[in-house]
Coordinates of N, CA and C and ligand atoms in Angstrom, one line a residue:
A10 N -1.5 14.8 -111.4 CA -0.5 13.7 -111.7 C 0.9 14.3 -111.7
T11 N 1.9 13.4 -111.4 CA 3.3 13.8 -111.5 C 3.7 14.0 -113.0
E12 N 4.3 15.1 -113.3 CA 4.6 15.4 -114.6 C 6.1 15.9 -114.7
R13 N 6.6 15.9 -115.9 CA 8.0 16.5 -116.1 C 7.8 17.6 -117.1
T14 N 8.6 18.6 -117.0 CA 8.6 19.7 -117.9 C 10.0 20.2 -118.2
L15 N 10.3 20.7 -119.4 CA 11.6 21.2 -119.7 C 11.7 22.7 -119.4
S16 N 12.7 23.1 -118.6 CA 12.9 24.5 -118.3 C 14.3 24.9 -118.9
I17 N 14.3 26.1 -119.4 CA 15.6 26.7 -119.9 C 15.8 28.1 -119.2
I18 N 16.9 28.2 -118.5 CA 17.3 29.6 -118.0 C 18.1 30.2 -119.2
K19 N 17.5 31.3 -119.7 CA 18.1 31.8 -121.0 C 19.3 32.7 -120.7
P20 N 20.0 33.0 -121.8 CA 21.3 33.8 -121.7 C 21.2 35.0 -120.9
D21 N 20.1 35.8 -120.9 CA 20.0 37.0 -120.2 C 20.0 36.7 -118.7
A22 N 19.3 35.7 -118.2 CA 19.3 35.4 -116.8 C 20.6 34.8 -116.3
V23 N 21.2 34.0 -117.2 CA 22.6 33.5 -116.8 C 23.5 34.6 -116.6
A24 N 23.5 35.6 -117.6 CA 24.4 36.7 -117.5 C 24.2 37.6 -116.3
K25 N 23.0 37.6 -115.8 CA 22.7 38.4 -114.5 C 23.0 37.6 -113.3
N26 N 23.5 36.4 -113.4 CA 23.8 35.6 -112.2 C 22.5 35.3 -111.4
A27 N 21.4 35.0 -112.2 CA 20.1 34.7 -111.5 C 19.8 33.2 -111.6
I28 N 20.8 32.4 -111.9 CA 20.5 30.9 -112.0 C 19.9 30.4 -110.7
G29 N 20.6 30.7 -109.6 CA 20.3 30.2 -108.3 C 18.9 30.7 -107.8
E30 N 18.7 32.0 -108.0 CA 17.4 32.5 -107.6 C 16.2 31.9 -108.3
I31 N 16.4 31.7 -109.6 CA 15.3 31.1 -110.4 C 15.1 29.6 -110.0
I32 N 16.2 28.9 -109.9 CA 16.0 27.5 -109.5 C 15.4 27.4 -108.1
A33 N 15.8 28.3 -107.2 CA 15.2 28.3 -105.8 C 13.6 28.5 -105.9
R34 N 13.2 29.3 -106.9 CA 11.7 29.4 -107.0 C 11.1 28.1 -107.4
F35 N 11.7 27.4 -108.3 CA 11.1 26.1 -108.7 C 11.1 25.1 -107.5
E36 N 12.2 25.1 -106.7 CA 12.3 24.2 -105.6 C 11.3 24.5 -104.5
K37 N 11.2 25.9 -104.2 CA 10.2 26.3 -103.2 C 8.8 26.0 -103.6
A38 N 8.5 25.9 -104.9 CA 7.2 25.6 -105.4 C 6.9 24.1 -105.4
G39 N 7.9 23.3 -105.0 CA 7.7 21.8 -104.9 C 8.1 21.1 -106.2
L40 N 8.8 21.8 -107.1 CA 9.3 21.1 -108.3 C 10.7 20.6 -108.0
N41 N 11.0 19.4 -108.4 CA 12.3 18.8 -108.2 C 13.1 18.9 -109.5
V42 N 14.4 19.3 -109.3 CA 15.3 19.3 -110.5 C 15.8 17.8 -110.6
V43 N 15.4 17.2 -111.7 CA 15.8 15.7 -111.9 C 16.8 15.6 -113.0
A44 N 17.2 16.7 -113.7 CA 18.3 16.7 -114.7 C 18.6 18.2 -114.9
A45 N 19.9 18.5 -115.2 CA 20.3 19.9 -115.4 C 21.7 19.9 -116.1
K46 N 21.9 20.8 -117.0 CA 23.2 21.1 -117.6 C 23.3 22.5 -118.2
M47 N 24.5 23.0 -118.2 CA 24.8 24.3 -118.9 C 25.3 24.0 -120.2
V48 N 24.8 24.7 -121.2 CA 25.2 24.5 -122.6 C 25.2 25.8 -123.4
H49 N 26.2 26.0 -124.3 CA 26.1 27.1 -125.2 C 25.6 26.6 -126.5
L50 N 24.3 26.9 -126.8 CA 23.6 26.2 -128.0 C 24.2 26.7 -129.3
S51 N 24.3 25.8 -130.2 CA 24.7 26.1 -131.6 C 23.4 26.6 -132.3
E52 N 23.6 27.3 -133.4 CA 22.5 27.7 -134.2 C 21.6 26.6 -134.6
E53 N 22.2 25.5 -134.9 CA 21.4 24.3 -135.4 C 20.6 23.7 -134.2
K54 N 21.2 23.7 -133.0 CA 20.5 23.1 -131.9 C 19.4 24.0 -131.4
A55 N 19.6 25.3 -131.4 CA 18.6 26.3 -131.0 C 17.5 26.3 -132.1
G56 N 17.8 26.3 -133.4 CA 16.8 26.3 -134.4 C 16.0 25.1 -134.4
G57 N 16.5 24.0 -134.1 CA 15.8 22.7 -134.1 C 14.8 22.7 -132.9
F58 N 15.3 23.3 -131.8 CA 14.4 23.3 -130.6 C 13.2 24.2 -130.9
Y59 N 13.4 25.3 -131.6 CA 12.3 26.2 -131.8 C 11.7 26.0 -133.3
A60 N 11.8 24.8 -133.8 CA 11.4 24.5 -135.2 C 10.0 25.0 -135.5
E61 N 9.1 24.8 -134.5 CA 7.7 25.2 -134.7 C 7.5 26.7 -135.0
H62 N 8.5 27.5 -134.7 CA 8.4 29.0 -134.9 C 9.2 29.4 -136.2
K63 N 9.6 28.4 -136.9 CA 10.5 28.7 -138.1 C 10.0 29.8 -139.0
E64 N 8.7 29.8 -139.3 CA 8.1 30.8 -140.2 C 7.7 32.1 -139.5
R65 N 7.9 32.2 -138.2 CA 7.5 33.4 -137.5 C 8.6 34.5 -137.8
P66 N 8.1 35.8 -137.8 CA 9.1 36.9 -138.1 C 10.2 37.0 -137.0
F67 N 9.9 36.5 -135.8 CA 10.9 36.7 -134.7 C 11.9 35.5 -134.7
F68 N 11.8 34.5 -135.6 CA 12.6 33.3 -135.5 C 14.1 33.6 -135.5
K69 N 14.6 34.5 -136.4 CA 16.0 34.8 -136.5 C 16.5 35.4 -135.3
D70 N 15.8 36.4 -134.7 CA 16.2 37.0 -133.5 C 16.2 36.1 -132.3
L71 N 15.2 35.2 -132.3 CA 15.1 34.2 -131.2 C 16.3 33.3 -131.2
V72 N 16.7 32.8 -132.4 CA 17.9 31.9 -132.4 C 19.1 32.7 -132.1
G73 N 19.2 33.9 -132.6 CA 20.4 34.7 -132.3 C 20.5 35.0 -130.8
F74 N 19.4 35.2 -130.2 CA 19.5 35.5 -128.7 C 19.8 34.2 -128.0
M75 N 19.2 33.1 -128.3 CA 19.4 31.8 -127.6 C 20.8 31.3 -127.8
T76 N 21.6 31.8 -128.8 CA 22.9 31.3 -129.0 C 23.9 32.4 -128.6
S77 N 23.5 33.5 -127.9 CA 24.3 34.6 -127.6 C 25.2 34.3 -126.3
G78 N 24.8 33.3 -125.6 CA 25.6 32.9 -124.3 C 25.0 31.6 -123.8
P79 N 25.7 31.1 -122.8 CA 25.2 29.8 -122.2 C 23.8 29.9 -121.6
V80 N 23.2 28.7 -121.6 CA 21.9 28.5 -121.0 C 22.0 27.4 -120.0
V81 N 21.0 27.3 -119.1 CA 20.9 26.2 -118.2 C 19.6 25.4 -118.4
V82 N 19.8 24.2 -118.9 CA 18.6 23.4 -119.3 C 18.3 22.4 -118.2
Q83 N 17.1 22.4 -117.7 CA 16.7 21.4 -116.7 C 15.4 20.7 -117.0
V84 N 15.3 19.5 -116.3 CA 14.0 18.8 -116.3 C 13.5 19.0 -114.9
L85 N 12.3 19.5 -114.8 CA 11.6 19.7 -113.5 C 10.5 18.7 -113.4
E86 N 10.4 18.1 -112.2 CA 9.4 17.0 -112.0 C 8.5 17.4 -110.7
G87 N 7.2 17.1 -110.8 CA 6.4 17.4 -109.7 C 4.9 17.3 -110.1
E88 N 4.0 17.5 -109.1 CA 2.6 17.5 -109.4 C 2.3 18.7 -110.3
G89 N 1.6 18.4 -111.4 CA 1.2 19.4 -112.4 C 2.4 20.3 -112.8
A90 N 3.6 19.7 -113.0 CA 4.8 20.5 -113.2 C 4.7 21.5 -114.4
I91 N 4.0 21.1 -115.5 CA 3.9 21.9 -116.7 C 3.2 23.3 -116.4
A92 N 2.0 23.2 -115.8 CA 1.3 24.4 -115.5 C 1.9 25.2 -114.3
K93 N 2.4 24.4 -113.4 CA 3.1 25.1 -112.2 C 4.2 25.9 -112.7
N94 N 5.1 25.4 -113.6 CA 6.2 26.1 -114.1 C 5.7 27.4 -114.9
R95 N 4.7 27.2 -115.7 CA 4.2 28.3 -116.4 C 3.6 29.4 -115.5
D96 N 3.0 29.1 -114.4 CA 2.6 30.1 -113.5 C 3.7 30.8 -112.8
L97 N 4.8 30.0 -112.5 CA 6.0 30.7 -111.9 C 6.7 31.6 -112.9
M98 N 6.7 31.2 -114.2 CA 7.3 32.1 -115.2 C 6.6 33.4 -115.5
G99 N 5.3 33.3 -115.6 CA 4.5 34.5 -116.0 C 4.4 34.6 -117.5
A100 N 3.7 35.6 -118.0 CA 3.5 35.8 -119.4 C 4.8 35.9 -120.2
T101 N 4.7 35.4 -121.5 CA 5.9 35.4 -122.4 C 6.5 36.8 -122.5
N102 N 5.6 37.8 -122.6 CA 6.1 39.2 -122.6 C 6.2 39.8 -121.2
P103 N 7.4 40.0 -120.8 CA 7.6 40.5 -119.4 C 6.8 41.7 -119.0
K104 N 6.4 42.5 -120.0 CA 5.6 43.7 -119.7 C 4.2 43.3 -119.3
E105 N 3.8 42.1 -119.6 CA 2.4 41.6 -119.3 C 2.5 40.5 -118.2
A106 N 3.7 40.3 -117.7 CA 3.8 39.2 -116.6 C 3.4 39.7 -115.3
A107 N 2.6 38.9 -114.6 CA 2.1 39.3 -113.2 C 3.2 39.5 -112.3
P108 N 3.0 40.5 -111.3 CA 4.0 40.8 -110.3 C 4.4 39.5 -109.6
G109 N 5.7 39.4 -109.3 CA 6.2 38.2 -108.5 C 6.5 37.0 -109.4
T110 N 6.3 37.1 -110.7 CA 6.7 36.0 -111.5 C 8.1 36.2 -112.0
I111 N 8.7 35.1 -112.4 CA 10.1 35.1 -112.8 C 10.3 36.2 -113.9
R112 N 9.4 36.2 -114.9 CA 9.7 37.1 -116.0 C 9.5 38.6 -115.6
A113 N 8.5 38.8 -114.7 CA 8.3 40.2 -114.1 C 9.6 40.6 -113.4
D114 N 10.2 39.7 -112.7 CA 11.3 40.1 -111.8 C 12.7 40.1 -112.5
F115 N 12.8 39.2 -113.5 CA 14.2 39.1 -114.1 C 14.3 39.5 -115.6
A116 N 13.1 39.6 -116.3 CA 13.2 39.8 -117.8 C 12.9 41.2 -118.2
E117 N 13.5 41.6 -119.3 CA 13.3 42.9 -119.8 C 12.5 43.0 -121.1
T118 N 12.6 42.1 -122.0 CA 12.0 42.1 -123.3 C 11.4 40.8 -123.7
I119 N 10.6 40.7 -124.7 CA 10.0 39.5 -125.1 C 11.0 38.5 -125.6
D120 N 12.1 39.0 -126.1 CA 13.2 38.0 -126.6 C 14.0 37.6 -125.4
A121 N 14.5 38.6 -124.6 CA 15.3 38.3 -123.4 C 14.3 38.2 -122.3
N122 N 13.6 37.0 -122.2 CA 12.6 36.8 -121.2 C 12.9 35.8 -120.2
A123 N 14.2 35.6 -119.9 CA 14.7 34.9 -118.8 C 14.6 33.4 -118.8
V124 N 13.4 32.9 -119.1 CA 13.1 31.4 -119.0 C 12.2 30.9 -120.2
H125 N 12.4 29.7 -120.5 CA 11.4 28.9 -121.3 C 10.9 27.8 -120.5
G126 N 9.6 27.5 -120.7 CA 9.0 26.3 -120.2 C 8.1 25.6 -121.1
S127 N 8.1 24.3 -121.1 CA 7.2 23.5 -122.1 C 5.7 24.0 -121.9
D128 N 5.0 24.0 -123.0 CA 3.6 24.5 -122.9 C 2.5 23.4 -122.9
S129 N 2.9 22.1 -123.0 CA 1.9 21.0 -123.0 C 2.7 19.7 -122.8
P130 N 1.9 18.7 -122.4 CA 2.6 17.4 -122.2 C 3.3 16.9 -123.5
E131 N 2.8 17.2 -124.6 CA 3.4 16.7 -125.9 C 4.7 17.5 -126.1
S132 N 4.7 18.8 -125.9 CA 6.0 19.5 -126.1 C 7.0 19.2 -125.0
A133 N 6.5 18.9 -123.8 CA 7.4 18.6 -122.7 C 8.2 17.3 -123.1
E134 N 7.4 16.3 -123.6 CA 8.1 15.1 -124.0 C 9.1 15.3 -125.1
R135 N 8.7 16.0 -126.1 CA 9.7 16.3 -127.2 C 10.9 17.1 -126.7
E136 N 10.6 18.1 -125.9 CA 11.7 19.0 -125.5 C 12.7 18.3 -124.5
I137 N 12.2 17.5 -123.7 CA 13.0 16.8 -122.7 C 13.9 15.8 -123.5
S138 N 13.4 15.1 -124.5 CA 14.2 14.1 -125.2 C 15.1 14.8 -126.2
Y139 N 14.9 16.1 -126.5 CA 15.7 16.9 -127.4 C 17.1 17.2 -126.7
F140 N 17.0 17.3 -125.3 CA 18.2 17.7 -124.6 C 18.8 16.6 -123.7
F141 N 18.0 15.6 -123.3 CA 18.4 14.6 -122.3 C 18.1 13.2 -122.7
G142 N 19.1 12.3 -122.6 CA 18.9 10.9 -122.7 C 18.3 10.4 -121.4
N143 N 17.6 9.3 -121.4 CA 17.0 8.7 -120.2 C 18.0 8.5 -119.1
D144 N 19.2 8.2 -119.4 CA 20.3 7.9 -118.5 C 20.8 9.2 -117.8
E145 N 20.3 10.4 -118.3 CA 20.7 11.7 -117.7 C 19.7 12.2 -116.8
I146 N 18.6 11.5 -116.6 CA 17.4 12.0 -115.8 C 17.4 11.1 -114.5
C147 N 17.4 11.8 -113.3 CA 17.5 11.1 -112.1 C 16.2 11.3 -111.2
P148 N 15.2 10.4 -111.4 CA 14.0 10.5 -110.7 C 14.2 10.4 -109.2
R149 N 13.4 11.1 -108.4 CA 13.6 11.1 -106.9 C 12.3 10.8 -106.2
Ligands
CMP1286 P1 9.7 30.9 -125.4 O1 8.7 30.4 -124.4 O2 11.1 30.5 -125.2 O3 9.2 30.4 -126.8 C1 9.5 31.2 -128.0 C2 10.1 32.5 -127.7 O4 10.1 33.4 -128.8 C3 9.4 33.2 -126.6 O5 9.7 32.5 -125.4 C4 9.9 34.6 -126.7 O6 11.2 34.8 -126.0 C5 10.3 34.7 -128.2 N1 9.4 35.6 -128.9 C6 9.8 36.8 -129.6 N2 8.7 37.4 -130.1 C7 7.6 36.7 -129.8 C8 6.2 36.8 -130.1 N3 5.8 37.9 -130.8 N4 5.4 35.9 -129.7 C9 5.9 34.8 -129.0 N5 7.2 34.6 -128.7 C10 8.1 35.5 -129.1

């Protein structure tokens, strides 16, 4: 089925000028960008986004990293978009990410891991509406 997923190009990948190369991978895999914006997240916005990790030991570092520079937030649309994006990203820890995945090619550490992607239809719905109003999404 056609799905939508939320993708974030994180501060490390933006700082490396890898925005275009990462989006090209999505497009070449048949995912359409139907919304996109660059934002420098506040602590409140980043903390709310990652609220499910609030009690985890890495939460403070995660929020610190995600507010360290601008990010590019996008909605990707396509057949099986959620799983397809996760395949393209590779494992959360770049050291475990399969060769040829975005994290293997662009990421250094588990915190600075280049990209975020929704992990389920429920989180995709929540994450998309956290960043975009319906009038900011352009179905194609
Ligand atoms: P992301 O997919 O954005 O979701 C939560 C982020 O927390 C994850 O990518 C990692 O960048 C970061 N993180 C740091 N440490 C861990 C950990 N031990 N397990 C999972 N995520 C972690």
